[in-house]
PDB file of C-alpha atoms and ligand atoms in Angstrom:
ATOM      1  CA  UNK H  34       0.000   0.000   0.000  1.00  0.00           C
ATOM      2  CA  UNK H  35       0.969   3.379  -0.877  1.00  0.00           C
ATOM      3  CA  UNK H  36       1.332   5.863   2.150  1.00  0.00           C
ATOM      4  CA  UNK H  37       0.552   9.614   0.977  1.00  0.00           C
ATOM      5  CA  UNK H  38       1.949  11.601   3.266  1.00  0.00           C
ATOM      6  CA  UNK H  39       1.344  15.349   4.565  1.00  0.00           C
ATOM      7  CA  UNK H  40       3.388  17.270   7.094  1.00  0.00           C
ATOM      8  CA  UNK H  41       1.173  19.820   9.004  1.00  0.00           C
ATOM      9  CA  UNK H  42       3.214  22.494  10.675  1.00  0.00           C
ATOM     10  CA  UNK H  43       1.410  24.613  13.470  1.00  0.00           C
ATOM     11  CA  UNK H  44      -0.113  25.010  17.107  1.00  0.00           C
ATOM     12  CA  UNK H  45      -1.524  22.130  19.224  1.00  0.00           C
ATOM     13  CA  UNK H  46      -5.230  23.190  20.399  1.00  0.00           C
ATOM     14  CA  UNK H  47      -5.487  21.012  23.430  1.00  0.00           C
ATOM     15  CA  UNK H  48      -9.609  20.829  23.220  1.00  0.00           C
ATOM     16  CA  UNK H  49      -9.039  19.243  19.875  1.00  0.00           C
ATOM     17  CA  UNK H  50     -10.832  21.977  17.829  1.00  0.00           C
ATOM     18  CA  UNK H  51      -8.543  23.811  15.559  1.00  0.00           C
ATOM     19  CA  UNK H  52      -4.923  23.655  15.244  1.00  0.00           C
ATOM     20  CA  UNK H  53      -2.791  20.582  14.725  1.00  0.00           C
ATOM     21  CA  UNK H  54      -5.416  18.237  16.186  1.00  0.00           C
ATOM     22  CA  UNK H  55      -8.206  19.165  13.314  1.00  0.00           C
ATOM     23  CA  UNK H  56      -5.488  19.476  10.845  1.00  0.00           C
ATOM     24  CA  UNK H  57      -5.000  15.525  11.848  1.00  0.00           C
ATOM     25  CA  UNK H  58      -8.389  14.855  11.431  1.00  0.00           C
ATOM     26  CA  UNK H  59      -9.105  15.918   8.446  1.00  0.00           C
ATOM     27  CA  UNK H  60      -6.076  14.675   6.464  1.00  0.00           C
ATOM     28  CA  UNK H  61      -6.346  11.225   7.973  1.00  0.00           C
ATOM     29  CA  UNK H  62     -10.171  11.042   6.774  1.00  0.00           C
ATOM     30  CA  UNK H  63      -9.235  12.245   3.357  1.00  0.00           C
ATOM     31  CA  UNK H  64      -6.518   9.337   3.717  1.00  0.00           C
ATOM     32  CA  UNK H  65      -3.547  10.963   4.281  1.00  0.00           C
ATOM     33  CA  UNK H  66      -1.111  10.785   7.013  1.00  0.00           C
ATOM     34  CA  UNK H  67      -0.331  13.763   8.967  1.00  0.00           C
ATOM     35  CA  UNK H  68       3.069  14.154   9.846  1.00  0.00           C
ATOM     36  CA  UNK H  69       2.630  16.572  12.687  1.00  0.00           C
ATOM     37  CA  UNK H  70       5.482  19.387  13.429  1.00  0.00           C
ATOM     38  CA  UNK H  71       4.083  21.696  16.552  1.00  0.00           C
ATOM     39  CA  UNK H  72       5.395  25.023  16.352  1.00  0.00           C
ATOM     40  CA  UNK H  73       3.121  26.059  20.027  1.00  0.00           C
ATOM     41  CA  UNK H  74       1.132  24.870  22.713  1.00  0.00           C
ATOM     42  CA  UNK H  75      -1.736  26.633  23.492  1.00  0.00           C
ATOM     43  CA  UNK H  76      -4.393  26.643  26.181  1.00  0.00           C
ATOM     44  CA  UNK H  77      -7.860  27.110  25.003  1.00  0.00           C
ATOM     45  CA  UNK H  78     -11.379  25.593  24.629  1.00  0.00           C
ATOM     46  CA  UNK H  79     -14.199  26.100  23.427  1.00  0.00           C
ATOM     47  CA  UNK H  80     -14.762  29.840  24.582  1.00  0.00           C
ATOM     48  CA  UNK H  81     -11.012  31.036  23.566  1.00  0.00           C
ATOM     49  CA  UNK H  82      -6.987  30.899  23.680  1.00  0.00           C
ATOM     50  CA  UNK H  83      -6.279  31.566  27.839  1.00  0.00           C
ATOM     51  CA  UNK H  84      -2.601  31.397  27.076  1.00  0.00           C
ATOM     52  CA  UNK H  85       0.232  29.659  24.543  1.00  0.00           C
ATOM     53  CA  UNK H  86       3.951  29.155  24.509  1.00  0.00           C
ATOM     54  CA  UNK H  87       6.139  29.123  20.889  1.00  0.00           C
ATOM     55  CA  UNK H  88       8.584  26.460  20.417  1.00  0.00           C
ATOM     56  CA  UNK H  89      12.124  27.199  19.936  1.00  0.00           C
ATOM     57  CA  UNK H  90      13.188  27.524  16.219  1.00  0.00           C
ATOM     58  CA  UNK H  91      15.663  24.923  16.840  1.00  0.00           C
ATOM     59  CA  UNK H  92      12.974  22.321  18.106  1.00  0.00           C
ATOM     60  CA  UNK H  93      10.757  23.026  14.838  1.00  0.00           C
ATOM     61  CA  UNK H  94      13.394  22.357  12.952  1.00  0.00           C
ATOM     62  CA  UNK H  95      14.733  19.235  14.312  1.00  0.00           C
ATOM     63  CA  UNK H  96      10.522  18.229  14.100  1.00  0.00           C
ATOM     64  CA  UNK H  97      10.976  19.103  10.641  1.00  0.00           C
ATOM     65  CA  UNK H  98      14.771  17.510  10.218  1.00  0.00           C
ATOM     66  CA  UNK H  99      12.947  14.054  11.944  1.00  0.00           C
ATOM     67  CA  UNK H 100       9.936  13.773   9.553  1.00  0.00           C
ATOM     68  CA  UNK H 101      11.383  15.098   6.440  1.00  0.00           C
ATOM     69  CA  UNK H 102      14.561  12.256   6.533  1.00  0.00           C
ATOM     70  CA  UNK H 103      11.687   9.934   5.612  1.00  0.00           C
ATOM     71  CA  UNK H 104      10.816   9.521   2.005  1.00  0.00           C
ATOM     72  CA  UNK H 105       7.495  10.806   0.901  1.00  0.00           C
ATOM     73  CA  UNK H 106       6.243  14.530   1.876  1.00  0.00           C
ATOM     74  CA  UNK H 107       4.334  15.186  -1.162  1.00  0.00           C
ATOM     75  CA  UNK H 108       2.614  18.533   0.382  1.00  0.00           C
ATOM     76  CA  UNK H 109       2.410  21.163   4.073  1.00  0.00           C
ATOM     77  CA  UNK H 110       0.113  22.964   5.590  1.00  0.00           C
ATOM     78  CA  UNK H 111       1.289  25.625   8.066  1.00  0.00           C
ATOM     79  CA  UNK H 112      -1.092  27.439  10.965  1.00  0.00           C
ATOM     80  CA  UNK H 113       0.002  29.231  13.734  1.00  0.00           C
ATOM     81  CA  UNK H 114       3.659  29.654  13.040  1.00  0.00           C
ATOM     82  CA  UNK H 115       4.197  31.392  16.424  1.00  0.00           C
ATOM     83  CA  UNK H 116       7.453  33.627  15.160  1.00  0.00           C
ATOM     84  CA  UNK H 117       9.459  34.537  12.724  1.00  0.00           C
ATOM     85  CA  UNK H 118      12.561  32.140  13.221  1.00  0.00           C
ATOM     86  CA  UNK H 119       9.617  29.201  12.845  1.00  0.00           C
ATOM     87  CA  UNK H 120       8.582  31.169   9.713  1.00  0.00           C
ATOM     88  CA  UNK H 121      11.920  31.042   8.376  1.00  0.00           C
ATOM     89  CA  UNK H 122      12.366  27.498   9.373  1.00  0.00           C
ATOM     90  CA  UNK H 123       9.631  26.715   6.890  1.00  0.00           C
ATOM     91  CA  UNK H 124      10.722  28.925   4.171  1.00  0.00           C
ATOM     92  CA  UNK H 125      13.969  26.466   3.905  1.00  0.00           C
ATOM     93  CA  UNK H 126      11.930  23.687   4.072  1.00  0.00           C
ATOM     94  CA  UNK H 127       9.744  24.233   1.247  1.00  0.00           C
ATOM     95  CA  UNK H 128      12.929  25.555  -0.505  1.00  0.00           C
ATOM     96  CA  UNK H 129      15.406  22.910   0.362  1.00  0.00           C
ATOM     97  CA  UNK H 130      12.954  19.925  -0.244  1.00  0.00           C
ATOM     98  CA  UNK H 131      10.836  21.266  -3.516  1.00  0.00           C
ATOM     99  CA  UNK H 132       7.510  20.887  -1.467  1.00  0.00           C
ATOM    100  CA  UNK H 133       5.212  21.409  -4.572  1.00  0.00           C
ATOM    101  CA  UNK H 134       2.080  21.621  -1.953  1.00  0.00           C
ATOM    102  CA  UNK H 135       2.416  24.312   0.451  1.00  0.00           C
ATOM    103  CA  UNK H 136      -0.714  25.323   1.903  1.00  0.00           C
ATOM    104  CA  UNK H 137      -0.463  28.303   4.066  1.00  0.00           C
ATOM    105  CA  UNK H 138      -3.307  29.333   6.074  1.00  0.00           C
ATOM    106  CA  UNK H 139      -2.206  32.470   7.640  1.00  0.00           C
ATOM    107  CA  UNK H 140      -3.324  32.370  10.966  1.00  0.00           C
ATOM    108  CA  UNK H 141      -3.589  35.686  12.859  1.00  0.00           C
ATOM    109  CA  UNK H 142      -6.414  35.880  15.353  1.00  0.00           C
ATOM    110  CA  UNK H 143      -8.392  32.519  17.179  1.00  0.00           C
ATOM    111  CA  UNK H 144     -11.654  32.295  16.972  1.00  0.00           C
ATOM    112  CA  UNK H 145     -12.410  34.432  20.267  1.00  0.00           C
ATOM    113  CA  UNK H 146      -9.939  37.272  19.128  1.00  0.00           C
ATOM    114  CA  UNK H 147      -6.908  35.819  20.897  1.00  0.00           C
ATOM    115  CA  UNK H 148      -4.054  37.204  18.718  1.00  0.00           C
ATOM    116  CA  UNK H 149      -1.540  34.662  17.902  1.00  0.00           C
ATOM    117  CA  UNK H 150       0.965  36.387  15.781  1.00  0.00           C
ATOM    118  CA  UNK H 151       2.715  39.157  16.017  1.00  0.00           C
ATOM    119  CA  UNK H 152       3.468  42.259  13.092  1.00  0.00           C
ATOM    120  CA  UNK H 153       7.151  41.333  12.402  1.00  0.00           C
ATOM    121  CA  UNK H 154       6.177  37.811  12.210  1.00  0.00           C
ATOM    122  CA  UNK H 155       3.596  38.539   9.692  1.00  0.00           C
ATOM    123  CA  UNK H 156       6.011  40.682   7.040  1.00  0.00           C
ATOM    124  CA  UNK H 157       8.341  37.745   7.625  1.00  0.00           C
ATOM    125  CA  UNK H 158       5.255  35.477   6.181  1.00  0.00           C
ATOM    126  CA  UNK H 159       4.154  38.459   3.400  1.00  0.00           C
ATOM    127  CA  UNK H 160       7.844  38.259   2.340  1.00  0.00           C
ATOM    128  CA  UNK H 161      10.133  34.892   2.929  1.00  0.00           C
ATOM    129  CA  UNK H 162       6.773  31.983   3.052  1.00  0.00           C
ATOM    130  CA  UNK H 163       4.352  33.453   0.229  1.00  0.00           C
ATOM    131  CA  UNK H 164       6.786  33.917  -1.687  1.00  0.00           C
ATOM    132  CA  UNK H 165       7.608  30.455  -2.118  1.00  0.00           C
ATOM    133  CA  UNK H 166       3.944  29.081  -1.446  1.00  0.00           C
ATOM    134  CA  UNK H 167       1.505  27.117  -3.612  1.00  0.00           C
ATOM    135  CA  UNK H 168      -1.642  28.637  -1.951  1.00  0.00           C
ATOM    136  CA  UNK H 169      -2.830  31.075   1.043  1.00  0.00           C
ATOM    137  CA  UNK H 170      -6.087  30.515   2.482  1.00  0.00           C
ATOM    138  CA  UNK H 171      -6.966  33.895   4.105  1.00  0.00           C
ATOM    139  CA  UNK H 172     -10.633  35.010   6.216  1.00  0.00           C
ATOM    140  CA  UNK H 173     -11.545  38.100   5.025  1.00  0.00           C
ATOM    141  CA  UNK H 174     -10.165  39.756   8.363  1.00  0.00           C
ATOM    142  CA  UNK H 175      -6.232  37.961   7.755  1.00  0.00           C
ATOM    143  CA  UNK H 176      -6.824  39.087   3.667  1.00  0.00           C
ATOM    144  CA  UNK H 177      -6.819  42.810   5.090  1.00  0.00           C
ATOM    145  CA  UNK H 178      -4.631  42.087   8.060  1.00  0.00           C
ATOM    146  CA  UNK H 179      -1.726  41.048   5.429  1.00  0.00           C
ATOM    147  CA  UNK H 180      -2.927  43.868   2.751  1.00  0.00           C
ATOM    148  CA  UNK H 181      -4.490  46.841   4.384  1.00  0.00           C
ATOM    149  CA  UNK H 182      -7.320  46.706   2.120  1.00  0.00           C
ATOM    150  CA  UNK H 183     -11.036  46.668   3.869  1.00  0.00           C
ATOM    151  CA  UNK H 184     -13.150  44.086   1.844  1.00  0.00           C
ATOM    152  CA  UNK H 185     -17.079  44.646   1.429  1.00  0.00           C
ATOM    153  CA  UNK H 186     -17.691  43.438  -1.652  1.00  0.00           C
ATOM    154  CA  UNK H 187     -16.728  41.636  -4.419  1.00  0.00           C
ATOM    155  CA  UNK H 188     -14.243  44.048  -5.986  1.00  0.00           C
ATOM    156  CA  UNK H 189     -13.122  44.302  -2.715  1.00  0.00           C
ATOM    157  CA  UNK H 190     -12.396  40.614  -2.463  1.00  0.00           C
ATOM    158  CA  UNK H 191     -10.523  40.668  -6.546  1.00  0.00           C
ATOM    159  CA  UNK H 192      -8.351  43.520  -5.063  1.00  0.00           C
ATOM    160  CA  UNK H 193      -6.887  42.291  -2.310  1.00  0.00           C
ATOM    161  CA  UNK H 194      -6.241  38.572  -4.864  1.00  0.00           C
ATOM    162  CA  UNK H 195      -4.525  40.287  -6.568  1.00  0.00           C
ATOM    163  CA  UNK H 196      -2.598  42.566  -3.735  1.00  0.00           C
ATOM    164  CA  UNK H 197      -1.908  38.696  -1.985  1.00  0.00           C
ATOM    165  CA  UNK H 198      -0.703  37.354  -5.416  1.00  0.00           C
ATOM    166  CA  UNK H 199       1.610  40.287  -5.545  1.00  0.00           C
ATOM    167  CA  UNK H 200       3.536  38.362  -2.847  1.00  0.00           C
ATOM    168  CA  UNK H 201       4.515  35.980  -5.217  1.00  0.00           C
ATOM    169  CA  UNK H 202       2.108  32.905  -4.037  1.00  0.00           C
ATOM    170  CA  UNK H 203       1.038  30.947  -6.705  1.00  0.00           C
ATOM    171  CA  UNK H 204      -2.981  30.452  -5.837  1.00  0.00           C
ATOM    172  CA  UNK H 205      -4.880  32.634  -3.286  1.00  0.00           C
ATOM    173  CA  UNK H 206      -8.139  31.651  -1.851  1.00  0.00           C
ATOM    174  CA  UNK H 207     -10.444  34.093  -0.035  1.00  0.00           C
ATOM    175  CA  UNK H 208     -12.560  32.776   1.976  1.00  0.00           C
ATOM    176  CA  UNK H 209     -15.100  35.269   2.050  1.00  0.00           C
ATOM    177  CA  UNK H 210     -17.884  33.658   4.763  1.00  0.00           C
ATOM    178  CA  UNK H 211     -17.282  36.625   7.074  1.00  0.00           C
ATOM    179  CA  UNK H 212     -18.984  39.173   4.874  1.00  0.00           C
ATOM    180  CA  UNK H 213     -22.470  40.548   5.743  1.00  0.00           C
ATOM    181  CA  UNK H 214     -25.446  39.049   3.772  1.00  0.00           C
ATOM    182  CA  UNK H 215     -27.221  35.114   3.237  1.00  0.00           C
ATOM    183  CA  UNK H 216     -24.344  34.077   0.990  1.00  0.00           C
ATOM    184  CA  UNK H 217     -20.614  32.849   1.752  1.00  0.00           C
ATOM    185  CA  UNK H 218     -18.774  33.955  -1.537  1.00  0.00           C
ATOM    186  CA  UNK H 219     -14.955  32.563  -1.798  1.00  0.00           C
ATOM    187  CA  UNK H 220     -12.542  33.561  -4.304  1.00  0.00           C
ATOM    188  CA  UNK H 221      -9.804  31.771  -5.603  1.00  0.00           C
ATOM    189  CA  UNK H 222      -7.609  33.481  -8.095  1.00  0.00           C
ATOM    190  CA  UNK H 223      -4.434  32.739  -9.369  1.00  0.00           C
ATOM    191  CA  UNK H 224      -3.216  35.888 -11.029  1.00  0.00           C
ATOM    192  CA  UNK H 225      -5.494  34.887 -14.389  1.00  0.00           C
ATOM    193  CA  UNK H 226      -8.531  33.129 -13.634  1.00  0.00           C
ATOM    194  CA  UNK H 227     -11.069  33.947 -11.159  1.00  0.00           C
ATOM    195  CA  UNK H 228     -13.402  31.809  -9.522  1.00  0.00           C
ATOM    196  CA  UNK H 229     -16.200  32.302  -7.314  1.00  0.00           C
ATOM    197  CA  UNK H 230     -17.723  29.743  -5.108  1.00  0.00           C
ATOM    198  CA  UNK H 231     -21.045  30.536  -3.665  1.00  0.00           C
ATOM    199  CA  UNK H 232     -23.216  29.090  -1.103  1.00  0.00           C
ATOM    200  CA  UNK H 233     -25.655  30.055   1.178  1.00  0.00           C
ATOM    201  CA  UNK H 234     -24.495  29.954   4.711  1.00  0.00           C
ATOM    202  CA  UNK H 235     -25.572  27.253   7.116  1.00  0.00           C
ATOM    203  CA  UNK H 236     -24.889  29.095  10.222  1.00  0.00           C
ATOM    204  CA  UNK H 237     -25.103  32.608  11.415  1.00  0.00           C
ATOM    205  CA  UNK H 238     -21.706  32.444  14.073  1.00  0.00           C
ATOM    206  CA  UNK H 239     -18.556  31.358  14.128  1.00  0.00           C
ATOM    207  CA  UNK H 240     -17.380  28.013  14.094  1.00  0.00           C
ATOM    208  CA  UNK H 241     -14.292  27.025  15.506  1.00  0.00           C
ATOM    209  CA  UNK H 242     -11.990  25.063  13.470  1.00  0.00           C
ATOM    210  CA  UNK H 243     -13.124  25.343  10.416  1.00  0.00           C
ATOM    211  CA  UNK H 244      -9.903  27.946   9.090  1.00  0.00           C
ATOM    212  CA  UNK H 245      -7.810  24.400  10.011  1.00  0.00           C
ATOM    213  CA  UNK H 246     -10.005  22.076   8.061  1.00  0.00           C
ATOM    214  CA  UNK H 247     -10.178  23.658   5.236  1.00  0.00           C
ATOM    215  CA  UNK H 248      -6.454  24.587   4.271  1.00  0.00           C
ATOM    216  CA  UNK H 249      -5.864  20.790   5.570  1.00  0.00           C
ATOM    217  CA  UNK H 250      -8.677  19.436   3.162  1.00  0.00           C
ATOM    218  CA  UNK H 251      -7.476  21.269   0.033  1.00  0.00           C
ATOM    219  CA  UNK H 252      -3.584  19.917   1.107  1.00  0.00           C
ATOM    220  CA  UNK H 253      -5.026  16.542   1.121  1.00  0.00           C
ATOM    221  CA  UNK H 254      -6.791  16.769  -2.290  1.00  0.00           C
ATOM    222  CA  UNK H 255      -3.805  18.365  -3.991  1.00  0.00           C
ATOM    223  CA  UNK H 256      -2.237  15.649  -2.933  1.00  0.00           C
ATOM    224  CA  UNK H 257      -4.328  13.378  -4.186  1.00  0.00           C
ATOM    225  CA  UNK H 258      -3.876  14.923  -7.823  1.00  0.00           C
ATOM    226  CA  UNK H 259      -6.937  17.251  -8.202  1.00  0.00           C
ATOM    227  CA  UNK H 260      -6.258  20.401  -9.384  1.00  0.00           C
ATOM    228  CA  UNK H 261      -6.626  23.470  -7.655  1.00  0.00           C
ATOM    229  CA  UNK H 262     -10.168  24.410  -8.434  1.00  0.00           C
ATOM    230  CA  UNK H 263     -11.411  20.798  -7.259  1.00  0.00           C
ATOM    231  CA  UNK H 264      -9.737  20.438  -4.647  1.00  0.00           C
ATOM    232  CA  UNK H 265     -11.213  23.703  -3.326  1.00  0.00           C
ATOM    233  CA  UNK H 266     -14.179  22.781  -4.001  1.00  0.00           C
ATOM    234  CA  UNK H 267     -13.933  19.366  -2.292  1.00  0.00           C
ATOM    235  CA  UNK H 268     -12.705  20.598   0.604  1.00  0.00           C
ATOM    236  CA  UNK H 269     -15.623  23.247   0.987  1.00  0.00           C
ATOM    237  CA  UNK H 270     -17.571  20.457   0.509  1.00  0.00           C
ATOM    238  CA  UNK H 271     -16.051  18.840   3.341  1.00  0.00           C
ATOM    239  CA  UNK H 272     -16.222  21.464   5.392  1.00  0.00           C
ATOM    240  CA  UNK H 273     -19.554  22.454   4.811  1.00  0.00           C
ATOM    241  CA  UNK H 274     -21.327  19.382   5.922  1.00  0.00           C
ATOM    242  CA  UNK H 275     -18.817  19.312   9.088  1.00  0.00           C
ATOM    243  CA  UNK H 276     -20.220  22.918  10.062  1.00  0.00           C
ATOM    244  CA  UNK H 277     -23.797  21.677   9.734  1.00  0.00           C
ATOM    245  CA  UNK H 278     -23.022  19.146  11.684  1.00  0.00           C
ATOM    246  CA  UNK H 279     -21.590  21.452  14.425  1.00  0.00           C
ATOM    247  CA  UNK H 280     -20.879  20.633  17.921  1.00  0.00           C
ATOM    248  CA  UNK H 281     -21.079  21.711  21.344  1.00  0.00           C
ATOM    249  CA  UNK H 282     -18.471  20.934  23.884  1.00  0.00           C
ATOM    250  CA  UNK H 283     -18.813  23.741  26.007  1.00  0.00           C
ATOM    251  CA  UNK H 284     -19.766  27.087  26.680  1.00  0.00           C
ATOM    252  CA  UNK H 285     -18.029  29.024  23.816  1.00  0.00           C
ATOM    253  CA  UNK H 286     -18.093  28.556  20.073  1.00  0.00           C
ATOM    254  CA  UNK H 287     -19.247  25.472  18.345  1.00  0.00           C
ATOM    255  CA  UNK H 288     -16.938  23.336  16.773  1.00  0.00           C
ATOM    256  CA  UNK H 289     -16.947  21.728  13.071  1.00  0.00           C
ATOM    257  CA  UNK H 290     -17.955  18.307  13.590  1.00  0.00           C
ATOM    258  CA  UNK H 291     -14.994  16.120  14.587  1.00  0.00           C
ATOM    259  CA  UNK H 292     -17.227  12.962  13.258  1.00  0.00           C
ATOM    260  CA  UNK H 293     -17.605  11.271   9.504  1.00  0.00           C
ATOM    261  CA  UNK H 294     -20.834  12.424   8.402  1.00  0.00           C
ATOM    262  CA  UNK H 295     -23.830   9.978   7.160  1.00  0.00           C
ATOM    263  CA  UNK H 296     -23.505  10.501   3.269  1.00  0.00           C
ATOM    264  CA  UNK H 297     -20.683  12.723   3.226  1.00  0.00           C
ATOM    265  CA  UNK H 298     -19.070  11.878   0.016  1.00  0.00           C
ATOM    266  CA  UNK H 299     -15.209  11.062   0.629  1.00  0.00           C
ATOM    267  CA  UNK H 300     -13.945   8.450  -1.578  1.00  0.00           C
ATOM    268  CA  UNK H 301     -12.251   5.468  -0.407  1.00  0.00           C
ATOM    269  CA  UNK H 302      -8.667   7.226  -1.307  1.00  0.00           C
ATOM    270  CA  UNK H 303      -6.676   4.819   0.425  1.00  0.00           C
ATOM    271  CA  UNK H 304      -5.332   1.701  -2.014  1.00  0.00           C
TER     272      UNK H 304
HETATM  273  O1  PXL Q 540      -8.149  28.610  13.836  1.00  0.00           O
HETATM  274  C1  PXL Q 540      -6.895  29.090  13.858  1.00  0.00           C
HETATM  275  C2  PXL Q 540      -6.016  28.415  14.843  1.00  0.00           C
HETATM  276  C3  PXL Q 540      -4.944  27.704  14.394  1.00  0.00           C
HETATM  277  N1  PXL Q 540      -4.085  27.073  15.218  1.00  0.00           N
HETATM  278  C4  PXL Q 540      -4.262  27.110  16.538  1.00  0.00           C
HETATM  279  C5  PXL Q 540      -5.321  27.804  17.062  1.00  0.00           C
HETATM  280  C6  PXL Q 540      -6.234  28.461  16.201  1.00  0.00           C
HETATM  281  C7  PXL Q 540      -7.368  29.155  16.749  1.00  0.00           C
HETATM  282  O2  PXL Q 540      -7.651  29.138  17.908  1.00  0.00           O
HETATM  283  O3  PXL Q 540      -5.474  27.824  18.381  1.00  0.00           O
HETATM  284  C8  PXL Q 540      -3.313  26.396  17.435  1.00  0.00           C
END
């Protein structure tokens, strides 16, 4: 049997909701395993982040040095990166081992508002990581936070595409769920084409996790050998039936089901 294999770089969430734990999740149901590399521990449940602690830059990259001796990484997804060294850290990676897959989702805020990056940090990302990535997979609220333009509408959401693809990433996906109205509307452009993806949103709040899931789910398809646009629209697929599913574990948000759904259709990906 063939083993596809995905290395997830990022934060540990230790209520299992976002972070390296849903990365896992997802990438083993899509039949991929997750190499994990945990760039910070955090505290947090399901009503926010009470504290976190970054890992050294040395310890990522012996994580990374560990993992990547094995044959077989054929994509990454980062999240929280936690500084700039880890940043960097990844840069070479991708670099040094021709990741063709590099999903970044460029995590700046939790769920509750917790801020888990910093502003150096984040030129470090505009500059060294996008540069060499496949794809970013920004909110609304990270797609300003990294471009300084306010996004209200559509032209609003093309602008700032193209202001992210500027950066030298190869694909940029918007997720655009945040934005007032009935209707989610993503955009994925990759400095030609534009596409839209539209649906009507199943929930009116915030559910946790879902940031982590998707960036994992499109790493897993890609990896898998679907091309961009599918694999994007797979993995809102995915996620879409995991936020309708929702569930409560405790006081704060509700999470994106950490269950298979009845009917979801994943294929049977592993040989
Ligand atoms: O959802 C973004 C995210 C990513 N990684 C970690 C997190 C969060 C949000 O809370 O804690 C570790």
């Amino acid at each position: 049997m063939e083993i596809k294999k995905a290395l997830v770089i990022g934060g540990s969430d230790p209520s299992g909701g976002a972070g390296v734990q849903a990365d896992m999740r997802t990438l083993v149901e899509l039949g991929v395993h997750p190499y994990t590399v945990i760039t910070a521990i955090t505290a947090q449940n399901s009503s926010g982040v009470s504290s976190y602690e970054i890992m050294t830059a040395r310890l990522v990259k012996s994580q990374i040095e560990s993992v990547t001796s094995e044959e077989g990484v054929a994509g990454i997804k980062t999240g929280m990166l936690g500084s700039s060294e880890n940043i960097l850290e990844v840069a070479r990676l991708i670099s040094d081992h021709r990741i063709g897959y590099s999903i970044v989702d460029p995590v700046i805020k939790a769920t509750d508002g917790k801020v888990l990056t910093s502003e150096a940090s984040t030129a470090v990302l505009k500059k060294r990581l996008l540069a060499r990535s496949f794809m970013v997979t920004p909110n609304i609220s990270e797609a300003t936070y990294l471009t300084g333009i306010e996004i209200s509408t559509e032209d609003d959401l093309l602008e700032a595409a193209k202001a992210l693809k500027e950066m030298g990433v190869a694909w940029v996906l918007i997720k655009g769920g945040h934005l007032a109205g009935d209707t989610a509307v993503d955009l994925l452009y990759d400095g030609q084409n534009e596409y839209y993806f539209e649906v009507k949103k199943v929930r009116d709040e915030n559910v946790r996790g879902t940031g982590c899931m998707m960036a994992s789910a499109i790493c897993g398809y890609l990896i898998h050998g679907l091309e961009p646009y599918e694999a994007v629209d797979k993995a809102k697929a995915y996620v879409l039936n995991k936020i309708k599913s929702a569930v409560i574990l405790g006081e704060g948000s509700r999470q994106a089901s950490p269950f298979r759904i009845e009917g979801e259709d994943i294929e049977n990906w592993v040989d």
